[in-house]
Amino acid sequence: MDGFGLDGLFPVGPAGSHDGFHDGAKVPLEVGLELVRAMLRDNGAWCRLEVEGTFAVHVGWDQYLYIGSVRPCEEALARTRALGLFPERLDSSPYGMETDDAKVQRPGDDEFWAGVHRSVDTCRAGLLEEMYVEGAARWHRLTRDTIDTVRAGLAPRARLAVWPGLSCDVDAVIGSLPAEGLVEGVWQDGGGRIHSAVADEDAFSELVARMSGAEAAALLSMYADERVPLFTAVLPDDGGVVRARWRTDPTPGDRTWAFLKSLRPGGIITGTVTEIADFGVTFVDIGGFTAMIDAPELSWRPGAHPSDVVSVGLEIDAEILGVDPVRRRIVLSHRQAGRKRQSR
């Protein structure tokens, strides 16, 4: 249905999005009732409506209505039965939100955006996926000049995923379509607008027709184990707190960020030497992350070559001198760790 059943409920914003339809948005009762009607008619839009700790109404895919309240609802139950419907008491809604606090959840704060800037500068990233409600997304092409503008226009509590940039070789992108499967095409038209469409093998020809003539494009798998962005985040509230009740799926980049945030300068860690470079830097694996030790930080002996102090495969202790989550660097000192052991 045009507008996903939301036309007239929310003002239409950029790229046809409905401003005010996003995670955490507050709506008046009459809008809430229309949202329930839209969901019962299966018009396309779906959401949970809740007053946290007080009231909730969820619509299931089978058009069952799940209502929860902290107050007794005898009158509502009687009216429901009078309509010929059959209310049934449940312990909880199957569409209730469950959060796993153990999962990595990165805030889209200033540090995150500094990482975005760096990834764009080094040509690792060039595309941002903004999921403002479950199952609905907008795409933004990122350049040095557009990052701050894109950030300012994102919906509150949006879930973000950073991807490599679009390819200008559109023919090569189209030629990489698999024989079968589910993919998402993302492309930029001549006017600079970003479009996306999901298709399986039965709709590949239509997708190719839509992408032909694009300025740049990309194909993304729709299968969870193959659809892995560079890193993700959730926009925090104005107070800097992540209150969004949905979660991103942690990527290797997110896990690296979480690991780096757990380290503190001055701490002692144990790692395994993986490489001794010709330019005097020793690389050490610590929990799957590669850190480095400059030659002067290996030993108190002046002029000692790294190979005189350590060897590949050797397990060593090192003090953390510095951690840079944006550049994803850890600087270690083997000699300082030795001094700390002696002082004990």
CSV table of C-alpha atoms in Angstrom, one decimal:
chain,number,residue,atom,x,y,z
A,1,MET,CA,0.0,0.0,0.0
A,2,ASP,CA,1.3,3.5,-0.9
A,3,GLY,CA,2.8,5.0,2.2
A,4,PHE,CA,2.6,1.7,4.1
A,5,GLY,CA,-0.7,2.9,5.7
A,6,LEU,CA,1.0,5.9,7.3
A,7,ASP,CA,-0.1,8.7,5.0
A,8,GLY,CA,-1.9,11.3,7.0
A,9,LEU,CA,-0.5,10.1,10.3
A,10,PHE,CA,3.1,11.5,9.9
A,11,PRO,CA,4.6,14.2,7.7
A,12,VAL,CA,6.5,12.9,4.8
A,13,GLY,CA,10.2,13.6,5.0
A,14,PRO,CA,13.2,13.1,2.7
A,15,ALA,CA,13.1,10.2,0.3
A,16,GLY,CA,9.5,9.5,1.2
A,17,SER,CA,10.2,8.6,4.8
A,18,HIS,CA,7.6,9.4,7.4
A,19,ASP,CA,9.1,11.7,10.1
A,20,GLY,CA,8.0,10.7,13.5
A,21,PHE,CA,7.7,7.0,12.7
A,22,HIS,CA,10.8,5.7,14.4
A,23,ASP,CA,11.9,3.8,17.5
A,24,GLY,CA,11.0,5.7,20.6
A,25,ALA,CA,8.6,8.1,18.9
A,26,LYS,CA,5.7,9.3,21.1
A,27,VAL,CA,2.3,9.4,19.3
A,28,PRO,CA,-1.1,10.5,20.5
A,29,LEU,CA,-3.8,8.0,21.2
A,30,GLU,CA,-5.7,8.6,17.9
A,31,VAL,CA,-2.5,8.0,15.9
A,32,GLY,CA,-1.8,4.8,17.9
A,33,LEU,CA,-5.3,3.6,17.1
A,34,GLU,CA,-4.8,4.2,13.4
A,35,LEU,CA,-1.4,2.3,13.6
A,36,VAL,CA,-3.2,-0.7,15.1
A,37,ARG,CA,-5.8,-0.5,12.2
A,38,ALA,CA,-3.0,-0.3,9.6
A,39,MET,CA,-1.3,-3.4,11.1
A,40,LEU,CA,-4.6,-5.4,11.4
A,41,ARG,CA,-5.2,-4.7,7.7
A,42,ASP,CA,-1.6,-5.8,6.9
A,43,ASN,CA,-0.9,-2.6,5.0
A,44,GLY,CA,2.9,-2.9,5.5
A,45,ALA,CA,3.8,-0.8,8.5
A,46,TRP,CA,4.4,-2.7,11.8
A,47,CYS,CA,5.4,-1.5,15.2
A,48,ARG,CA,5.1,-2.2,18.9
A,49,LEU,CA,3.0,0.4,20.9
A,50,GLU,CA,4.0,0.7,24.5
A,51,VAL,CA,3.9,2.9,27.6
A,52,GLU,CA,6.8,1.3,29.3
A,53,GLY,CA,5.8,-0.6,32.4
A,54,THR,CA,2.2,0.4,32.0
A,55,PHE,CA,0.5,-0.7,28.8
A,56,ALA,CA,1.4,-2.4,25.5
A,57,VAL,CA,-0.4,-3.4,22.3
A,58,HIS,CA,1.2,-5.7,19.8
A,59,VAL,CA,-0.3,-7.0,16.5
A,60,GLY,CA,0.9,-10.4,15.4
A,61,TRP,CA,1.5,-11.6,11.8
A,62,ASP,CA,-1.7,-13.6,12.1
A,63,GLN,CA,-3.7,-10.5,13.1
A,64,TYR,CA,-4.0,-11.6,16.7
A,65,LEU,CA,-4.0,-8.6,19.1
A,66,TYR,CA,-1.8,-8.9,22.2
A,67,ILE,CA,-2.7,-6.3,24.9
A,68,GLY,CA,-0.9,-6.0,28.2
A,69,SER,CA,-1.9,-3.7,31.1
A,70,VAL,CA,-0.9,-3.1,34.7
A,71,ARG,CA,-4.6,-2.5,35.5
A,72,PRO,CA,-7.6,-5.0,35.5
A,73,CYS,CA,-9.5,-4.9,32.2
A,74,GLU,CA,-12.9,-6.4,33.1
A,75,GLU,CA,-14.9,-3.9,31.1
A,76,ALA,CA,-12.7,-4.3,28.1
A,77,LEU,CA,-12.9,-8.1,28.3
A,78,ALA,CA,-16.7,-7.9,28.6
A,79,ARG,CA,-17.0,-5.6,25.5
A,80,THR,CA,-14.6,-7.9,23.6
A,81,ARG,CA,-16.8,-10.9,24.3
A,82,ALA,CA,-19.9,-9.0,23.4
A,83,LEU,CA,-18.4,-8.5,19.9
A,84,GLY,CA,-18.1,-12.3,19.5
A,85,LEU,CA,-14.4,-12.4,20.0
A,86,PHE,CA,-12.5,-14.7,22.4
A,87,PRO,CA,-10.0,-13.1,24.7
A,88,GLU,CA,-7.4,-15.4,26.2
A,89,ARG,CA,-5.1,-14.7,29.1
A,90,LEU,CA,-1.4,-15.1,28.4
A,91,ASP,CA,1.7,-14.6,30.6
A,92,SER,CA,3.3,-12.4,28.0
A,93,SER,CA,3.1,-11.2,24.4
A,94,PRO,CA,5.1,-13.3,21.9
A,95,TYR,CA,6.1,-10.0,20.4
A,96,GLY,CA,7.5,-8.6,23.6
A,97,MET,CA,11.0,-7.1,23.4
A,98,GLU,CA,13.8,-9.2,24.7
A,99,THR,CA,17.3,-7.6,25.1
A,100,ASP,CA,20.5,-9.4,25.6
A,101,ASP,CA,22.7,-7.2,27.7
A,102,ALA,CA,25.8,-9.4,27.0
A,103,LYS,CA,25.7,-8.4,23.3
A,104,VAL,CA,28.0,-5.7,22.0
A,105,GLN,CA,26.1,-2.5,21.5
A,106,ARG,CA,28.1,0.4,20.3
A,107,PRO,CA,26.7,3.9,20.6
A,108,GLY,CA,26.8,6.2,17.6
A,109,ASP,CA,28.7,8.9,19.5
A,110,ASP,CA,31.5,11.3,18.5
A,111,GLU,CA,34.0,8.5,18.7
A,112,PHE,CA,32.0,6.3,16.3
A,113,TRP,CA,31.7,9.2,13.8
A,114,ALA,CA,35.4,9.8,14.1
A,115,GLY,CA,35.9,6.2,13.0
A,116,VAL,CA,33.4,6.8,10.1
A,117,HIS,CA,35.5,9.8,9.0
A,118,ARG,CA,38.7,7.7,9.1
A,119,SER,CA,37.1,4.8,7.2
A,120,VAL,CA,35.9,7.1,4.5
A,121,ASP,CA,39.3,8.9,4.3
A,122,THR,CA,41.0,5.5,3.8
A,123,CYS,CA,38.4,4.4,1.3
A,124,ARG,CA,37.2,1.5,3.5
A,125,ALA,CA,33.7,2.9,3.8
A,126,GLY,CA,31.3,4.9,1.6
A,127,LEU,CA,27.7,3.8,2.4
A,128,LEU,CA,25.5,4.1,5.5
A,129,GLU,CA,22.4,2.1,6.2
A,130,GLU,CA,20.0,3.8,8.5
A,131,MET,CA,17.3,1.5,10.0
A,132,TYR,CA,14.8,3.8,11.6
A,133,VAL,CA,12.3,1.1,12.4
A,134,GLU,CA,12.5,-2.7,12.2
A,135,GLY,CA,12.4,-3.7,8.5
A,136,ALA,CA,12.7,-0.2,7.1
A,137,ALA,CA,15.9,1.5,6.0
A,138,ARG,CA,17.3,4.5,4.2
A,139,TRP,CA,20.7,4.5,2.5
A,140,HIS,CA,23.2,7.4,2.5
A,141,ARG,CA,26.3,7.7,0.4
A,142,LEU,CA,29.2,9.0,2.5
A,143,THR,CA,32.0,11.4,1.5
A,144,ARG,CA,34.2,13.7,3.5
A,145,ASP,CA,31.8,16.5,2.7
A,146,THR,CA,28.6,14.7,3.4
A,147,ILE,CA,29.2,12.8,6.7
A,148,ASP,CA,28.2,15.6,9.0
A,149,THR,CA,25.1,16.4,7.0
A,150,VAL,CA,24.0,12.8,6.9
A,151,ARG,CA,24.5,12.5,10.7
A,152,ALA,CA,22.4,15.6,11.4
A,153,GLY,CA,19.4,14.1,9.4
A,154,LEU,CA,19.3,10.6,11.0
A,155,ALA,CA,16.2,9.5,12.9
A,156,PRO,CA,16.5,9.3,16.7
A,157,ARG,CA,17.6,5.8,18.0
A,158,ALA,CA,18.3,4.7,14.5
A,159,ARG,CA,20.3,1.5,14.0
A,160,LEU,CA,23.3,2.2,11.8
A,161,ALA,CA,25.5,0.0,9.6
A,162,VAL,CA,28.6,1.2,7.7
A,163,TRP,CA,29.4,-0.5,4.4
A,164,PRO,CA,32.0,-0.2,1.7
A,165,GLY,CA,31.2,2.3,-1.0
A,166,LEU,CA,29.2,1.9,-4.1
A,167,SER,CA,31.1,0.8,-7.3
A,168,CYS,CA,31.1,3.0,-10.4
A,169,ASP,CA,31.4,-0.1,-12.5
A,170,VAL,CA,27.7,-0.8,-12.6
A,171,ASP,CA,28.0,-3.5,-15.3
A,172,ALA,CA,30.4,-5.5,-13.1
A,173,VAL,CA,28.0,-5.2,-10.2
A,174,ILE,CA,25.1,-6.5,-12.3
A,175,GLY,CA,27.4,-9.2,-13.7
A,176,SER,CA,28.0,-10.5,-10.1
A,177,LEU,CA,24.4,-11.4,-9.5
A,178,PRO,CA,24.3,-15.0,-8.3
A,179,ALA,CA,22.4,-17.7,-10.2
A,180,GLU,CA,19.8,-17.8,-7.4
A,181,GLY,CA,19.3,-16.5,-3.9
A,182,LEU,CA,18.1,-13.3,-2.2
A,183,VAL,CA,20.0,-10.1,-2.7
A,184,GLU,CA,19.6,-6.4,-2.1
A,185,GLY,CA,20.6,-4.0,-4.8
A,186,VAL,CA,21.6,-0.5,-3.8
A,187,TRP,CA,22.3,2.2,-6.4
A,188,GLN,CA,22.6,5.9,-6.9
A,189,ASP,CA,20.7,7.5,-9.8
A,190,GLY,CA,21.8,10.5,-11.9
A,191,GLY,CA,20.1,12.9,-9.5
A,192,GLY,CA,22.2,11.7,-6.6
A,193,ARG,CA,19.3,9.8,-4.9
A,194,ILE,CA,20.0,6.4,-3.3
A,195,HIS,CA,17.6,3.5,-4.1
A,196,SER,CA,17.4,-0.1,-2.8
A,197,ALA,CA,15.4,-3.2,-3.7
A,198,VAL,CA,15.4,-6.8,-2.5
A,199,ALA,CA,15.0,-9.5,-5.1
A,200,ASP,CA,15.3,-13.2,-5.7
A,201,GLU,CA,16.1,-15.0,-8.9
A,202,ASP,CA,12.6,-14.5,-10.2
A,203,ALA,CA,12.9,-10.8,-10.0
A,204,PHE,CA,16.6,-10.4,-11.0
A,205,SER,CA,15.6,-9.1,-14.5
A,206,GLU,CA,13.5,-6.3,-12.9
A,207,LEU,CA,16.3,-5.4,-10.6
A,208,VAL,CA,18.8,-5.3,-13.5
A,209,ALA,CA,16.4,-3.0,-15.4
A,210,ARG,CA,16.1,-0.6,-12.4
A,211,MET,CA,19.9,-0.6,-11.8
A,212,SER,CA,20.9,-0.1,-15.4
A,213,GLY,CA,21.9,3.5,-16.0
A,214,ALA,CA,22.8,4.1,-12.4
A,215,GLU,CA,25.8,6.2,-11.5
A,216,ALA,CA,27.1,3.6,-8.9
A,217,ALA,CA,25.8,0.4,-7.4
A,218,ALA,CA,26.4,-2.5,-5.0
A,219,LEU,CA,24.9,-5.9,-4.3
A,220,LEU,CA,24.4,-7.2,-0.7
A,221,SER,CA,23.4,-10.7,0.3
A,222,MET,CA,20.3,-11.0,2.4
A,223,TYR,CA,21.6,-14.0,4.2
A,224,ALA,CA,22.7,-13.2,7.8
A,225,ASP,CA,26.0,-15.1,7.6
A,226,GLU,CA,27.0,-13.3,4.4
A,227,ARG,CA,25.5,-9.8,5.2
A,228,VAL,CA,28.3,-8.4,7.4
A,229,PRO,CA,28.9,-4.6,7.4
A,230,LEU,CA,32.2,-3.0,8.5
A,231,PHE,CA,30.8,-1.9,11.8
A,232,THR,CA,27.5,-0.9,13.4
A,233,ALA,CA,26.0,1.4,16.1
A,234,VAL,CA,22.8,2.7,17.6
A,235,LEU,CA,22.2,6.4,17.9
A,236,PRO,CA,22.1,7.5,21.6
A,237,ASP,CA,19.6,9.9,23.0
A,238,ASP,CA,20.6,13.5,23.5
A,239,GLY,CA,22.0,12.5,26.9
A,240,GLY,CA,24.4,10.1,25.3
A,241,VAL,CA,22.6,7.0,26.5
A,242,VAL,CA,21.7,4.2,24.2
A,243,ARG,CA,18.0,3.5,25.0
A,244,ALA,CA,16.9,1.9,21.8
A,245,ARG,CA,15.3,-1.4,22.6
A,246,TRP,CA,16.6,-3.2,19.5
A,247,ARG,CA,20.0,-4.5,18.9
A,248,THR,CA,22.5,-4.7,16.1
A,249,ASP,CA,24.2,-8.0,15.2
A,250,PRO,CA,27.8,-7.5,16.2
A,251,THR,CA,30.4,-7.6,13.4
A,252,PRO,CA,34.1,-8.4,13.7
A,253,GLY,CA,34.7,-4.6,13.7
A,254,ASP,CA,32.2,-4.2,16.6
A,255,ARG,CA,33.9,-6.9,18.6
A,256,THR,CA,37.3,-5.3,18.0
A,257,TRP,CA,35.9,-2.0,19.3
A,258,ALA,CA,34.5,-3.6,22.4
A,259,PHE,CA,37.9,-5.4,23.0
A,260,LEU,CA,39.8,-2.1,22.7
A,261,LYS,CA,37.4,-0.3,25.0
A,262,SER,CA,38.0,-3.0,27.7
A,263,LEU,CA,41.8,-2.2,27.8
A,264,ARG,CA,43.3,0.5,30.0
A,265,PRO,CA,46.8,2.1,29.8
A,266,GLY,CA,49.0,0.7,32.5
A,267,GLY,CA,47.5,-2.7,32.5
A,268,ILE,CA,49.5,-5.9,31.9
A,269,ILE,CA,48.4,-8.4,29.2
A,270,THR,CA,49.9,-11.6,27.8
A,271,GLY,CA,50.3,-12.1,24.1
A,272,THR,CA,52.2,-14.2,21.5
A,273,VAL,CA,54.8,-12.8,19.1
A,274,THR,CA,53.6,-13.2,15.5
A,275,GLU,CA,56.1,-11.2,13.5
A,276,ILE,CA,59.4,-9.3,13.9
A,277,ALA,CA,59.5,-6.7,11.2
A,278,ASP,CA,62.7,-5.5,9.5
A,279,PHE,CA,61.9,-1.9,10.6
A,280,GLY,CA,62.2,-2.9,14.2
A,281,VAL,CA,58.6,-3.3,15.3
A,282,THR,CA,57.4,-6.5,16.9
A,283,PHE,CA,53.8,-7.6,16.4
A,284,VAL,CA,52.0,-9.5,19.2
A,285,ASP,CA,48.6,-11.3,19.1
A,286,ILE,CA,46.5,-10.5,22.1
A,287,GLY,CA,43.1,-12.2,22.0
A,288,GLY,CA,43.0,-12.2,18.2
A,289,PHE,CA,44.0,-8.6,17.9
A,290,THR,CA,47.5,-7.6,16.6
A,291,ALA,CA,49.3,-5.0,18.7
A,292,MET,CA,52.8,-3.7,18.2
A,293,ILE,CA,55.9,-3.0,20.3
A,294,ASP,CA,58.5,-0.6,19.0
A,295,ALA,CA,62.1,-1.7,19.4
A,296,PRO,CA,63.0,0.7,22.3
A,297,GLU,CA,60.1,-0.8,24.3
A,298,LEU,CA,61.3,-4.4,24.0
A,299,SER,CA,64.3,-4.3,26.3
A,300,TRP,CA,66.3,-2.0,28.5
A,301,ARG,CA,69.5,-3.0,26.6
A,302,PRO,CA,70.4,-0.1,24.3
A,303,GLY,CA,70.6,-0.9,20.6
A,304,ALA,CA,69.3,-4.5,21.0
A,305,HIS,CA,67.7,-5.9,17.9
A,306,PRO,CA,64.2,-7.3,18.5
A,307,SER,CA,65.3,-10.8,17.4
A,308,ASP,CA,67.9,-10.8,20.2
A,309,VAL,CA,65.0,-10.3,22.7
A,310,VAL,CA,62.0,-12.2,21.4
A,311,SER,CA,61.2,-14.9,18.8
A,312,VAL,CA,58.1,-15.7,16.8
A,313,GLY,CA,55.8,-17.9,18.9
A,314,LEU,CA,57.1,-16.7,22.2
A,315,GLU,CA,54.5,-15.8,24.8
A,316,ILE,CA,55.4,-12.5,26.5
A,317,ASP,CA,53.9,-10.0,29.0
A,318,ALA,CA,53.5,-6.4,28.0
A,319,GLU,CA,52.2,-3.2,29.5
A,320,ILE,CA,49.6,-1.2,27.6
A,321,LEU,CA,51.0,2.2,26.8
A,322,GLY,CA,48.1,3.4,24.7
A,323,VAL,CA,44.8,2.4,23.0
A,324,ASP,CA,43.3,4.2,20.0
A,325,PRO,CA,39.9,2.8,19.2
A,326,VAL,CA,39.5,5.1,16.2
A,327,ARG,CA,42.7,3.9,14.5
A,328,ARG,CA,42.3,0.5,16.0
A,329,ARG,CA,45.8,0.5,17.5
A,330,ILE,CA,47.4,-0.8,20.7
A,331,VAL,CA,50.9,0.2,21.7
A,332,LEU,CA,52.7,-2.1,24.2
A,333,SER,CA,55.9,-2.1,26.2
A,334,HIS,CA,57.6,-5.4,27.1
A,335,ARG,CA,60.4,-3.7,29.1
A,336,GLN,CA,57.9,-1.8,31.3
A,337,ALA,CA,56.1,-5.0,32.1
A,338,GLY,CA,59.4,-6.5,33.3
A,339,ARG,CA,60.1,-3.5,35.5
A,340,LYS,CA,56.6,-3.9,37.1
A,341,ARG,CA,57.2,-7.5,37.8
A,342,GLN,CA,60.6,-6.7,39.5
A,343,SER,CA,59.0,-3.9,41.6
A,344,ARG,CA,56.5,-6.5,43.0
